[in-house]
């Protein structure tokens, strides 16, 4: 039966019965007792004089053979003995065996991964703390600069983190989109960083696919090569040739086996067991030459002692993870590269090696316990952060300023959450889900507030647009008094209206401000022009007033009246004076009184002349309110005089049987006459005002 047939049967887990000798070999692979009467030759010794290694490290004599079997996995092909190499004299499985199995299984994985030498050299960064941009950069860097088979765990972690964070971003963008009035079916969001990440990840997938496709082809060829080596091993014991030549051929086959690359994992156990079984048979065949066997035992012992010494050094290393990784390499060398040692040394060296292994593993367990404690502390921190976010969610936030404050608090809590470090794997998803839920609730409340706020802001926008229309419609109005009051009112109304959407705020403010400024600039320009005119009027009136101090009045009544009338007309022609200089009008009226007193003009006539002068001044102010006030005052005086006249006439009725020349009666008649003259004067004034209307 061929070795390939044996492998196929073993793959089907066919139960194989072993001979007693085979079982002995499987239980104790170094128990083969070669006969002592074997001849020795110098040639044989010379052919096997390998130089002993001076120092064993994790990188020396390491092969890329596929995974080796654990104690429970060992199953030999039919007719072959199973050799559990490295498990010398260990009849019962215990805690130490579990550790050895763990190391063996890890080495089995590494054997099929040609990039394992580089895998541990790539820095494992805190991907959970990275931004989307940083994650994309890291993925691009790994795919471009590292061996594709060495970055799988890194890429998987980066991909998971990117998906989680990008999905959270999409959820926020979607909520904002819906709150702005969008339809869910229309929502779409993408970003340049997402495109970059997808491109880099696609490149990784293509490279890893090509890598494993090549590996698969290599594995098949390597399997065929190793099966061929096993067949050649079988044939060594049937070859009739010099033992030296046969042994040299055996060593060449061993070297070819070590140099042959990995084979399919599901074929490895049986191939490895079959190979070592036939190696042991060959050693049994060498019973004719005990010196050769002892030399091999010595050579293997020297190398295994160096391995033990290196393991004991690693037991003192403070970098426990590095020490454990190198320990795995030492176990692989012990099991796959070295043969048996003398029976008297087997238990001793294996015990030493296991003891060093246990020390390193104990330190590793302490390290893991420390890491677990750190992860538990990180979990506590993250749960406190989640509780803080939930507490904010329960607050009643009713103003924009308060929401802005809470948004900053949430951002700080988010940052603290991402910086808190890793948590135990078993609660990682649950913790992340709680965090996302808490943040999502906050965003939901925030978006609901700003959705209502946007409606209010839209209403405010409409109100302000109405004020803008009023301002623009009246910016060129010539009715300064009414328009100025209107402009001041709409400016106050603008201040009372709340916020508008930010995108419209600057635009409408500039539009409103431009309309108001246009009006007030025109008004100020008109005032400045008017101020110059009234100031000129004041200067002219001041000069005229100064000249009147030297005016001479003649005895000619008509001439004096004409002179005074001309002076009044000239005074009125100058126009209005500034409000703060209207005192000059009082001075002018005082001089007029002095001029009139020096003439023989009728008192009422003088009053009318002065009144006409006053009307000229009132009418020149372009303010009907002053004329209205004057008209109301005259009507009031007329009513008062009428009342006084009626009262005096009623009083005369009480004087019965009293002569007309009675002094008291004469005084009443004189008062009535004077009041009627005044009444006529005020009526004349009223008629003159009506003429102006």
XYZ file of C-alpha atoms in Angstrom:
693
model
C 0.000 0.000 0.000
C 1.424 3.436 -0.921
C 1.992 6.264 1.575
C -0.687 8.317 -0.194
C -3.203 5.552 0.430
C -2.169 5.434 4.077
C -2.651 9.210 4.390
C -6.093 9.060 2.840
C -7.167 6.317 5.211
C -5.810 8.244 8.164
C -7.716 11.330 7.049
C -10.891 9.286 7.309
C -10.069 8.595 10.955
C -9.785 4.826 10.285
C -8.885 3.001 13.461
C -5.465 1.440 13.105
C -4.200 -1.433 15.195
C -0.576 -1.263 16.229
C 1.849 -4.007 16.969
C 3.346 -4.169 20.422
C 6.608 -2.824 19.150
C 4.920 0.037 17.387
C 3.013 0.946 20.550
C 6.221 0.966 22.517
C 7.784 3.283 20.023
C 4.782 5.613 20.128
C 4.863 5.739 23.913
C 8.590 6.374 24.104
C 10.097 7.503 20.778
C 13.662 7.369 22.115
C 13.390 3.833 23.520
C 14.860 2.020 20.482
C 17.746 -0.028 21.783
C 20.252 -0.614 19.024
C 22.444 -3.719 19.246
C 25.833 -3.188 20.755
C 27.754 -5.469 18.367
C 27.507 -3.082 15.440
C 30.838 -2.397 13.790
C 32.272 1.134 13.770
C 34.279 2.832 11.072
C 36.118 6.112 10.922
C 34.297 6.886 7.712
C 30.917 6.692 9.379
C 32.019 8.969 12.219
C 33.536 11.411 9.766
C 30.351 11.465 7.704
C 28.302 12.425 10.761
C 30.641 14.896 12.414
C 28.147 17.809 12.449
C 29.435 20.837 14.327
C 27.455 21.489 17.554
C 25.588 24.814 17.683
C 27.039 27.377 20.076
C 23.817 29.300 20.696
C 20.227 28.483 19.855
C 17.936 31.407 19.069
C 14.424 31.692 17.734
C 15.724 32.424 14.275
C 18.326 29.633 13.966
C 17.582 26.361 12.173
C 13.902 27.216 11.934
C 12.096 25.467 9.141
C 8.834 26.305 7.407
C 7.368 22.842 7.791
C 3.667 22.520 8.255
C 1.977 22.053 11.581
C 2.952 19.100 13.689
C 0.526 16.876 15.589
C -0.462 17.267 19.178
C -0.712 14.307 21.516
C -4.381 13.763 20.731
C -4.032 14.323 17.003
C -1.289 11.731 16.313
C -2.572 8.987 14.073
C -0.205 6.835 12.030
C -0.895 5.298 8.638
C -1.880 1.648 8.653
C 1.094 -0.545 9.379
C 3.228 2.349 10.679
C 3.977 3.267 14.248
C 2.981 6.659 15.631
C 5.728 8.656 17.307
C 4.715 11.477 19.623
C 8.013 13.357 19.401
C 8.793 15.634 22.325
C 6.388 13.908 24.665
C 8.941 11.472 26.107
C 7.732 9.233 28.924
C 4.504 11.158 29.556
C 1.900 8.454 30.098
C -0.769 10.764 31.533
C -2.108 14.044 30.307
C -1.813 16.890 32.811
C -1.773 20.684 32.960
C 1.731 20.841 31.511
C 0.586 18.759 28.554
C -2.149 21.309 27.858
C 0.498 24.007 27.651
C 2.658 21.882 25.331
C -0.377 21.261 23.144
C -1.100 24.971 23.051
C 2.453 25.660 21.856
C 2.231 22.859 19.301
C -1.039 24.181 17.917
C 0.379 27.683 17.611
C 3.424 26.321 15.805
C 1.118 24.366 13.517
C -0.599 27.594 12.492
C 2.735 29.336 11.954
C 4.005 26.485 9.809
C 1.340 27.131 7.208
C 1.896 30.890 7.349
C 5.164 31.765 5.637
C 4.869 35.326 6.894
C 4.915 34.434 10.573
C 8.462 35.695 10.995
C 7.321 39.156 10.003
C 3.927 39.113 11.660
C 5.187 39.837 15.141
C 7.372 42.700 13.986
C 4.454 44.830 12.766
C 3.402 47.289 15.446
C -0.107 46.734 16.736
C -1.505 50.235 17.108
C -4.552 51.460 19.011
C -6.852 51.328 16.010
C -9.930 51.955 18.146
C -8.636 55.463 18.897
C -7.920 56.381 15.269
C -10.050 58.626 13.086
C -11.443 57.458 9.745
C -8.659 59.322 7.950
C -5.978 57.725 10.132
C -7.450 54.219 9.617
C -7.434 54.672 5.833
C -3.825 55.873 5.952
C -2.786 52.884 8.083
C -4.479 50.375 5.756
C -2.830 51.911 2.686
C 0.541 51.819 4.427
C 0.229 48.146 5.454
C -0.943 46.960 2.030
C 1.849 48.854 0.303
C 4.829 48.137 2.563
C 4.198 44.835 4.440
C 3.963 41.193 3.378
C 0.345 40.494 2.609
C 0.219 37.262 4.656
C 1.564 39.070 7.730
C -1.109 41.769 8.051
C -4.360 39.807 8.205
C -5.104 40.461 11.887
C -4.200 44.125 11.482
C -6.416 44.517 8.427
C -9.341 42.703 10.052
C -9.181 44.989 13.090
C -8.810 48.135 10.977
C -11.702 47.072 8.754
C -13.977 46.435 11.734
C -13.102 49.792 13.327
C -13.607 51.679 10.068
C -17.002 50.075 9.436
C -18.161 50.816 12.963
C -17.130 54.459 12.906
C -18.284 55.101 9.352
C -21.686 53.536 10.043
C -22.035 55.785 13.096
C -21.191 58.789 10.919
C -23.766 57.741 8.315
C -26.431 57.429 11.008
C -25.726 60.984 12.175
C -25.786 62.331 8.617
C -29.017 60.502 7.934
C -30.688 61.953 11.023
C -29.598 65.447 10.006
C -30.909 64.832 6.487
C -34.307 63.687 7.752
C -34.519 66.554 10.235
C -33.907 68.979 7.384
C -37.037 67.645 5.721
C -35.458 65.069 3.397
C -37.031 61.725 2.460
C -35.308 58.593 3.717
C -35.405 57.008 0.259
C -33.401 59.925 -1.142
C -30.623 59.779 1.450
C -27.125 59.033 0.199
C -23.757 59.808 1.732
C -20.211 59.071 0.664
C -16.833 60.594 1.331
C -13.334 60.585 -0.205
C -11.925 58.733 2.799
C -14.442 55.920 2.247
C -13.399 55.619 -1.397
C -9.734 55.479 -0.418
C -10.428 52.809 2.187
C -12.434 50.663 -0.241
C -9.678 50.884 -2.849
C -6.983 49.849 -0.353
C -9.123 47.015 1.042
C -9.889 45.723 -2.448
C -6.174 45.702 -3.216
C -5.570 43.728 -0.013
C -8.250 41.164 -0.910
C -6.782 40.674 -4.377
C -3.253 40.237 -3.021
C -4.283 37.822 -0.268
C -6.300 35.782 -2.790
C -3.295 35.527 -5.106
C -1.057 34.648 -2.143
C -3.205 31.764 -0.939
C -3.746 30.512 -4.467
C 0.027 30.257 -4.884
C 0.337 28.651 -1.447
C -2.220 26.014 -2.378
C -0.229 25.058 -5.456
C 2.992 25.005 -3.417
C 1.375 22.882 -0.706
C 0.365 20.225 -3.238
C 3.855 20.046 -4.721
C 5.467 19.976 -1.263
C 3.177 17.112 -0.238
C 4.200 15.144 -3.299
C 7.889 15.821 -2.540
C 7.567 14.673 1.080
C 5.706 11.505 0.120
C 8.540 10.785 -2.277
C 11.074 11.252 0.559
C 9.100 8.799 2.727
C 9.155 6.228 -0.059
C 12.926 6.682 -0.389
C 13.299 6.234 3.396
C 11.428 2.940 3.149
C 13.810 1.758 0.484
C 16.987 2.464 2.458
C 16.776 -0.688 4.534
C 16.523 -2.847 1.407
C 19.484 -1.338 -0.413
C 22.587 -3.482 -0.574
C 25.336 -0.917 -0.333
C 27.987 0.334 2.048
C 26.455 1.487 5.345
C 28.359 4.751 5.047
C 26.763 5.458 1.700
C 23.332 4.526 3.024
C 23.723 6.741 6.074
C 24.874 9.645 3.921
C 21.799 9.122 1.743
C 19.660 9.097 4.913
C 21.113 12.434 6.035
C 20.428 13.914 2.608
C 16.801 12.800 2.840
C 16.518 14.433 6.276
C 17.901 17.676 4.883
C 15.504 17.538 1.910
C 12.612 16.992 4.331
C 13.576 20.046 6.388
C 13.927 22.235 3.308
C 10.654 21.158 1.757
C 8.008 23.808 2.413
C 4.571 23.532 4.055
C 1.977 20.991 3.011
C -1.828 21.078 3.392
C -2.706 21.183 7.065
C -5.138 18.267 6.839
C -2.363 16.052 5.424
C 0.388 17.120 7.793
C -0.184 14.835 10.816
C -0.073 11.620 8.896
C 2.822 12.649 6.699
C 4.877 13.746 9.704
C 4.064 10.582 11.695
C 4.899 8.348 8.766
C 8.194 10.153 8.186
C 9.296 9.827 11.819
C 8.154 6.231 11.939
C 10.456 5.328 9.054
C 13.265 7.399 10.560
C 12.986 5.231 13.678
C 12.949 2.093 11.542
C 16.136 3.313 9.898
C 17.737 3.855 13.305
C 16.732 0.305 14.130
C 18.378 -0.730 10.901
C 21.564 0.978 12.116
C 21.909 -1.489 15.022
C 24.962 -2.814 13.247
C 26.765 0.430 14.061
C 26.303 1.532 17.649
C 28.980 4.238 17.392
C 27.015 5.948 14.681
C 23.850 5.838 16.772
C 25.648 7.158 19.867
C 27.160 9.954 17.857
C 23.704 10.981 16.676
C 22.378 10.782 20.260
C 25.251 12.958 21.419
C 24.691 15.460 18.670
C 20.964 15.707 19.503
C 21.689 15.980 23.234
C 24.067 18.879 22.717
C 21.528 20.794 20.684
C 18.673 20.045 23.084
C 20.772 21.226 26.022
C 21.407 24.486 24.202
C 17.669 24.785 23.629
C 17.072 24.222 27.343
C 19.670 26.827 28.302
C 18.049 29.340 25.994
C 14.611 28.534 27.457
C 15.971 29.058 30.983
C 17.373 32.430 29.897
C 14.003 33.375 28.439
C 12.395 32.500 31.788
C 14.272 35.505 33.196
C 13.300 37.901 30.377
C 11.034 40.796 31.383
C 9.435 40.945 27.939
C 7.220 37.966 28.554
C 5.396 37.991 25.212
C 8.641 38.065 23.257
C 9.981 35.276 25.472
C 6.907 33.123 24.869
C 7.109 33.613 21.101
C 10.736 32.479 21.116
C 9.802 29.571 23.377
C 7.397 28.417 20.682
C 10.268 28.404 18.214
C 12.387 26.346 20.608
C 9.623 23.762 20.950
C 9.343 23.591 17.185
C 13.105 23.014 16.864
C 12.993 20.367 19.650
C 10.192 18.490 17.978
C 10.816 18.884 14.250
C 14.566 19.295 13.810
C 16.182 17.070 16.451
C 16.094 13.343 16.919
C 16.218 11.222 20.091
C 18.899 11.272 22.783
C 20.330 8.559 25.014
C 17.837 6.794 27.224
C 19.570 7.935 30.412
C 19.073 11.635 29.504
C 15.555 11.651 28.184
C 13.509 12.252 31.296
C 16.026 14.695 32.762
C 16.285 17.030 29.766
C 12.579 16.891 29.042
C 11.819 17.783 32.680
C 14.227 20.754 32.504
C 12.686 21.963 29.272
C 9.148 21.609 30.622
C 10.101 23.404 33.820
C 11.476 26.426 31.911
C 8.379 26.328 29.743
C 6.133 26.356 32.814
C 7.966 29.339 34.338
C 7.525 31.358 31.147
C 3.888 30.342 30.870
C 3.197 31.259 34.512
C 4.649 34.704 33.897
C 2.527 34.947 30.771
C -0.606 34.111 32.751
C 0.270 36.852 35.267
C 0.738 39.229 32.351
C -2.663 38.269 30.944
C -4.257 38.729 34.358
C -2.731 42.201 34.488
C -4.054 42.966 31.008
C -7.464 41.625 32.013
C -7.480 43.948 35.011
C -6.599 46.898 32.787
C -9.402 45.934 30.421
C -11.822 45.697 33.362
C -10.768 49.180 34.506
C -11.243 50.448 30.966
C -14.700 48.887 30.948
C -15.577 50.692 34.167
C -14.417 53.996 32.666
C -16.457 53.454 29.523
C -19.568 52.520 31.476
C -19.172 55.722 33.514
C -18.904 57.697 30.280
C -22.048 56.040 28.940
C -23.839 56.854 32.212
C -22.740 60.496 31.892
C -24.174 60.664 28.352
C -27.425 59.086 29.536
C -27.624 61.643 32.361
C -27.331 64.452 29.819
C -30.079 62.783 27.773
C -32.375 63.082 30.802
C -31.732 66.806 31.207
C -34.216 69.394 29.946
C -32.297 71.551 27.478
C -34.369 74.453 26.164
C -31.955 77.007 24.687
C -29.487 77.160 21.829
C -26.626 78.243 24.110
C -27.273 75.353 26.504
C -27.426 72.873 23.625
C -24.093 74.152 22.327
C -22.612 73.625 25.782
C -23.978 70.063 25.956
C -22.745 69.279 22.445
C -19.214 70.173 23.563
C -19.650 67.982 26.657
C -20.768 65.036 24.504
C -17.809 65.524 22.161
C -15.470 65.462 25.153
C -17.147 62.272 26.427
C -16.884 60.661 22.989
C -13.186 61.475 22.887
C -12.728 60.069 26.394
C -14.587 56.882 25.386
C -12.324 56.283 22.381
C -9.227 57.001 24.482
C -10.257 54.752 27.378
C -8.604 51.703 25.828
C -9.749 48.157 25.160
C -12.321 46.274 27.231
C -12.775 42.509 27.675
C -13.664 40.923 24.355
C -16.783 39.268 25.747
C -18.415 42.660 26.482
C -16.849 44.710 23.687
C -19.841 44.594 21.338
C -22.310 45.159 24.165
C -20.367 48.179 25.458
C -20.052 49.687 21.995
C -23.783 49.155 21.410
C -24.673 50.942 24.672
C -22.402 53.821 23.746
C -23.892 54.156 20.262
C -27.428 54.029 21.660
C -26.706 56.759 24.221
C -25.106 59.023 21.616
C -27.924 58.324 19.163
C -30.535 59.357 21.737
C -28.641 62.579 22.409
C -28.475 63.332 18.691
C -32.172 62.565 18.345
C -33.066 65.069 21.087
C -30.659 67.616 19.659
C -32.046 67.257 16.148
C -35.631 67.516 17.404
C -34.787 70.774 19.203
C -33.083 72.283 16.192
C -35.845 71.088 13.907
C -38.323 73.158 15.935
C -35.782 75.941 16.146
C -35.435 75.940 12.374
C -39.210 76.371 12.005
C -39.088 79.305 14.421
C -36.107 80.717 12.562
C -37.979 80.394 9.274
C -40.884 82.379 10.745
C -38.409 84.992 11.964
C -36.943 85.135 8.475
C -40.335 85.960 6.997
C -40.841 88.758 9.552
C -37.468 90.272 8.795
C -38.073 90.056 5.059
C -41.243 92.113 5.610
C -39.222 94.746 7.482
C -36.706 94.809 4.633
C -39.529 95.516 2.173
C -40.767 98.412 4.342
C -37.261 99.845 4.577
C -36.643 99.591 0.826
C -40.058 101.062 -0.027
C -39.391 104.131 2.172
C -35.665 104.693 1.745
C -36.262 107.600 -0.683
C -39.325 109.076 1.070
C -39.127 112.882 1.331
C -41.414 113.058 4.366
C -38.529 113.081 6.817
C -40.552 113.443 9.980
C -42.879 110.488 9.363
C -40.259 108.332 7.628
C -37.645 108.840 10.344
C -40.113 107.659 12.974
C -40.990 104.656 10.780
C -37.342 103.754 10.205
C -36.571 103.872 13.918
C -39.577 101.707 14.647
C -38.652 98.933 12.188
C -35.085 98.954 13.520
C -36.416 98.316 17.017
C -38.734 95.613 15.647
C -35.749 93.942 13.930
C -33.912 93.696 17.249
C -36.892 92.052 18.919
C -37.182 89.298 16.280
C -35.140 86.184 17.107
C -32.546 84.286 15.078
C -32.985 83.329 11.433
C -31.288 80.419 9.580
C -27.542 80.957 9.560
C -27.308 80.732 5.786
C -29.668 83.741 5.466
C -28.521 85.781 8.457
C -25.706 87.815 6.889
C -27.522 88.289 3.589
C -30.741 89.769 4.996
C -28.889 91.882 7.575
C -26.799 93.500 4.852
C -29.944 94.096 2.790
C -31.817 95.685 5.708
C -28.832 97.733 6.813
C -28.279 99.030 3.278
C -31.895 100.292 3.003
C -31.786 102.006 6.405
C -28.379 103.533 5.779
C -29.573 104.839 2.409
C -32.426 106.695 4.055
C -30.454 108.113 6.995
C -27.530 109.109 4.776
C -29.950 111.091 2.600
C -31.569 112.578 5.679
C -28.233 113.616 7.152
C -27.177 115.078 3.831
C -30.387 117.117 3.705
C -29.877 118.217 7.290
C -26.347 119.291 6.578
C -27.524 121.361 3.603
C -30.375 122.823 5.675
C -28.022 123.560 8.535
C -25.847 125.605 6.227
C -28.884 127.586 5.035
C -30.205 128.336 8.533
C -26.718 129.242 9.744
C -26.421 131.737 6.910
C -29.865 133.073 7.887
C -28.685 133.541 11.469
C -25.588 135.449 10.394
C -27.646 137.753 8.174
C -30.238 138.357 10.905
C -27.487 139.021 13.397
C -25.998 141.686 11.105
C -29.436 143.229 10.548
C -30.152 143.227 14.275
C -26.839 144.945 14.934
C -27.643 147.643 12.347
C -31.021 148.401 13.947
C -29.279 149.669 17.056
C -28.348 152.899 15.183
C -31.660 153.289 13.269
C -33.201 156.790 13.547
C -37.014 157.196 13.649
C -38.517 160.345 12.068
C -41.682 162.162 12.965
C -43.397 160.917 9.827
C -45.752 158.137 10.873
C -46.232 156.634 7.442
C -42.529 156.778 6.683
C -41.687 155.112 9.990
C -44.316 152.426 9.407
C -42.922 151.717 5.928
C -39.394 151.545 7.310
C -40.415 149.070 10.005
C -42.396 147.039 7.480
C -39.345 146.832 5.185
C -37.164 145.743 8.097
C -39.637 142.964 8.981
C -39.848 141.830 5.348
C -36.044 141.750 5.088
C -35.795 139.825 8.357
C -38.311 137.244 7.167
C -36.590 136.872 3.822
C -33.502 135.499 5.543
C -35.468 132.382 6.557
C -35.238 130.177 9.629
C -32.318 130.083 12.013
C -30.959 126.995 13.859
C -33.110 125.896 16.768
C -30.357 126.607 19.255
C -30.166 130.228 17.977
C -33.859 131.106 17.962
C -33.211 133.501 20.804
C -32.379 136.056 18.117
C -36.124 136.224 17.251
C -36.882 137.450 20.755
C -34.242 140.162 20.474
C -35.680 141.262 17.148
C -39.218 141.477 18.584
C -37.912 143.563 21.484
C -36.313 146.054 19.098
C -39.557 146.137 17.084
C -41.474 147.029 20.240
C -39.064 149.877 20.844
C -39.413 151.076 17.266
C -43.205 150.870 17.355
C -43.341 152.681 20.679
C -41.540 155.635 19.158
C -44.122 155.903 16.376
C -47.801 156.908 16.456
C -49.071 153.716 14.825
C -52.290 152.147 16.195
C -51.732 149.438 18.727
C -53.815 146.856 16.869
C -52.086 147.675 13.638
C -48.762 147.116 15.352
C -50.052 143.801 16.709
C -51.071 142.685 13.233
C -47.747 143.669 11.772
C -45.932 141.699 14.473
C -48.354 138.774 14.030
C -47.755 138.675 10.288
C -44.033 138.595 11.001
C -44.622 135.669 13.364
C -46.679 133.843 10.734
C -43.875 134.257 8.241
C -41.509 132.613 10.686
C -43.923 129.772 11.487
C -44.702 129.153 7.849
C -41.012 129.084 6.899
C -40.431 126.092 9.212
C -42.297 123.808 6.816
C -44.131 122.388 9.799
C -47.943 122.601 9.776
C -48.000 121.509 13.396
C -46.765 124.945 14.507
C -49.510 126.641 12.483
C -52.073 124.251 13.920
C -50.936 125.063 17.421
C -51.141 128.808 16.720
C -54.636 128.499 15.242
C -55.789 126.530 18.273
C -54.346 129.169 20.565
C -56.155 132.007 18.731
C -59.471 130.180 18.803
C -59.031 129.649 22.510
C -58.389 133.376 23.010
C -61.473 134.239 20.938
C -63.594 131.912 23.063
C -62.191 133.434 26.245
C -62.928 137.000 25.072
C -66.460 136.060 24.055
C -67.018 134.568 27.450
C -65.639 137.615 29.200
C -67.815 139.946 27.097
C -70.920 137.888 27.879
C -70.053 137.954 31.555
C -69.652 141.762 31.562
C -72.913 142.237 29.660
C -74.700 140.011 32.160
C -73.221 142.027 34.993
C -74.811 145.240 33.577
C -78.234 143.700 34.091
C -77.673 143.857 37.829
C -77.316 147.645 37.668
C -80.981 148.816 37.795
C -82.015 152.388 38.384
C -78.350 153.372 37.972
C -77.381 156.261 35.739
C -75.043 155.741 32.796
C -72.525 158.156 34.198
C -72.055 155.988 37.245
C -68.292 155.278 37.477
C -68.794 151.584 38.001
C -71.125 151.275 35.035
C -68.765 153.318 32.882
C -65.875 150.978 33.812
C -67.899 147.935 32.744
C -68.771 149.539 29.415
C -65.128 150.439 28.827
C -64.081 146.865 29.553
C -66.683 145.535 27.162
C -65.438 147.905 24.464
C -61.786 146.942 25.036
C -62.620 143.251 24.962
C -64.545 143.671 21.709
C -61.593 145.496 20.150
C -59.322 142.642 21.232
C -61.854 140.186 19.911
C -61.766 141.866 16.516
C -57.959 141.733 16.592
C -57.901 138.003 17.341
C -60.497 137.326 14.705
C -58.346 139.175 12.187
C -55.378 137.012 13.245
C -57.494 133.874 12.776
C -58.505 134.943 9.294
C -54.856 135.537 8.371
C -53.951 131.982 9.504
C -56.833 130.568 7.473
C -55.453 132.326 4.442
C -52.226 130.321 4.861
C -54.161 127.035 4.787
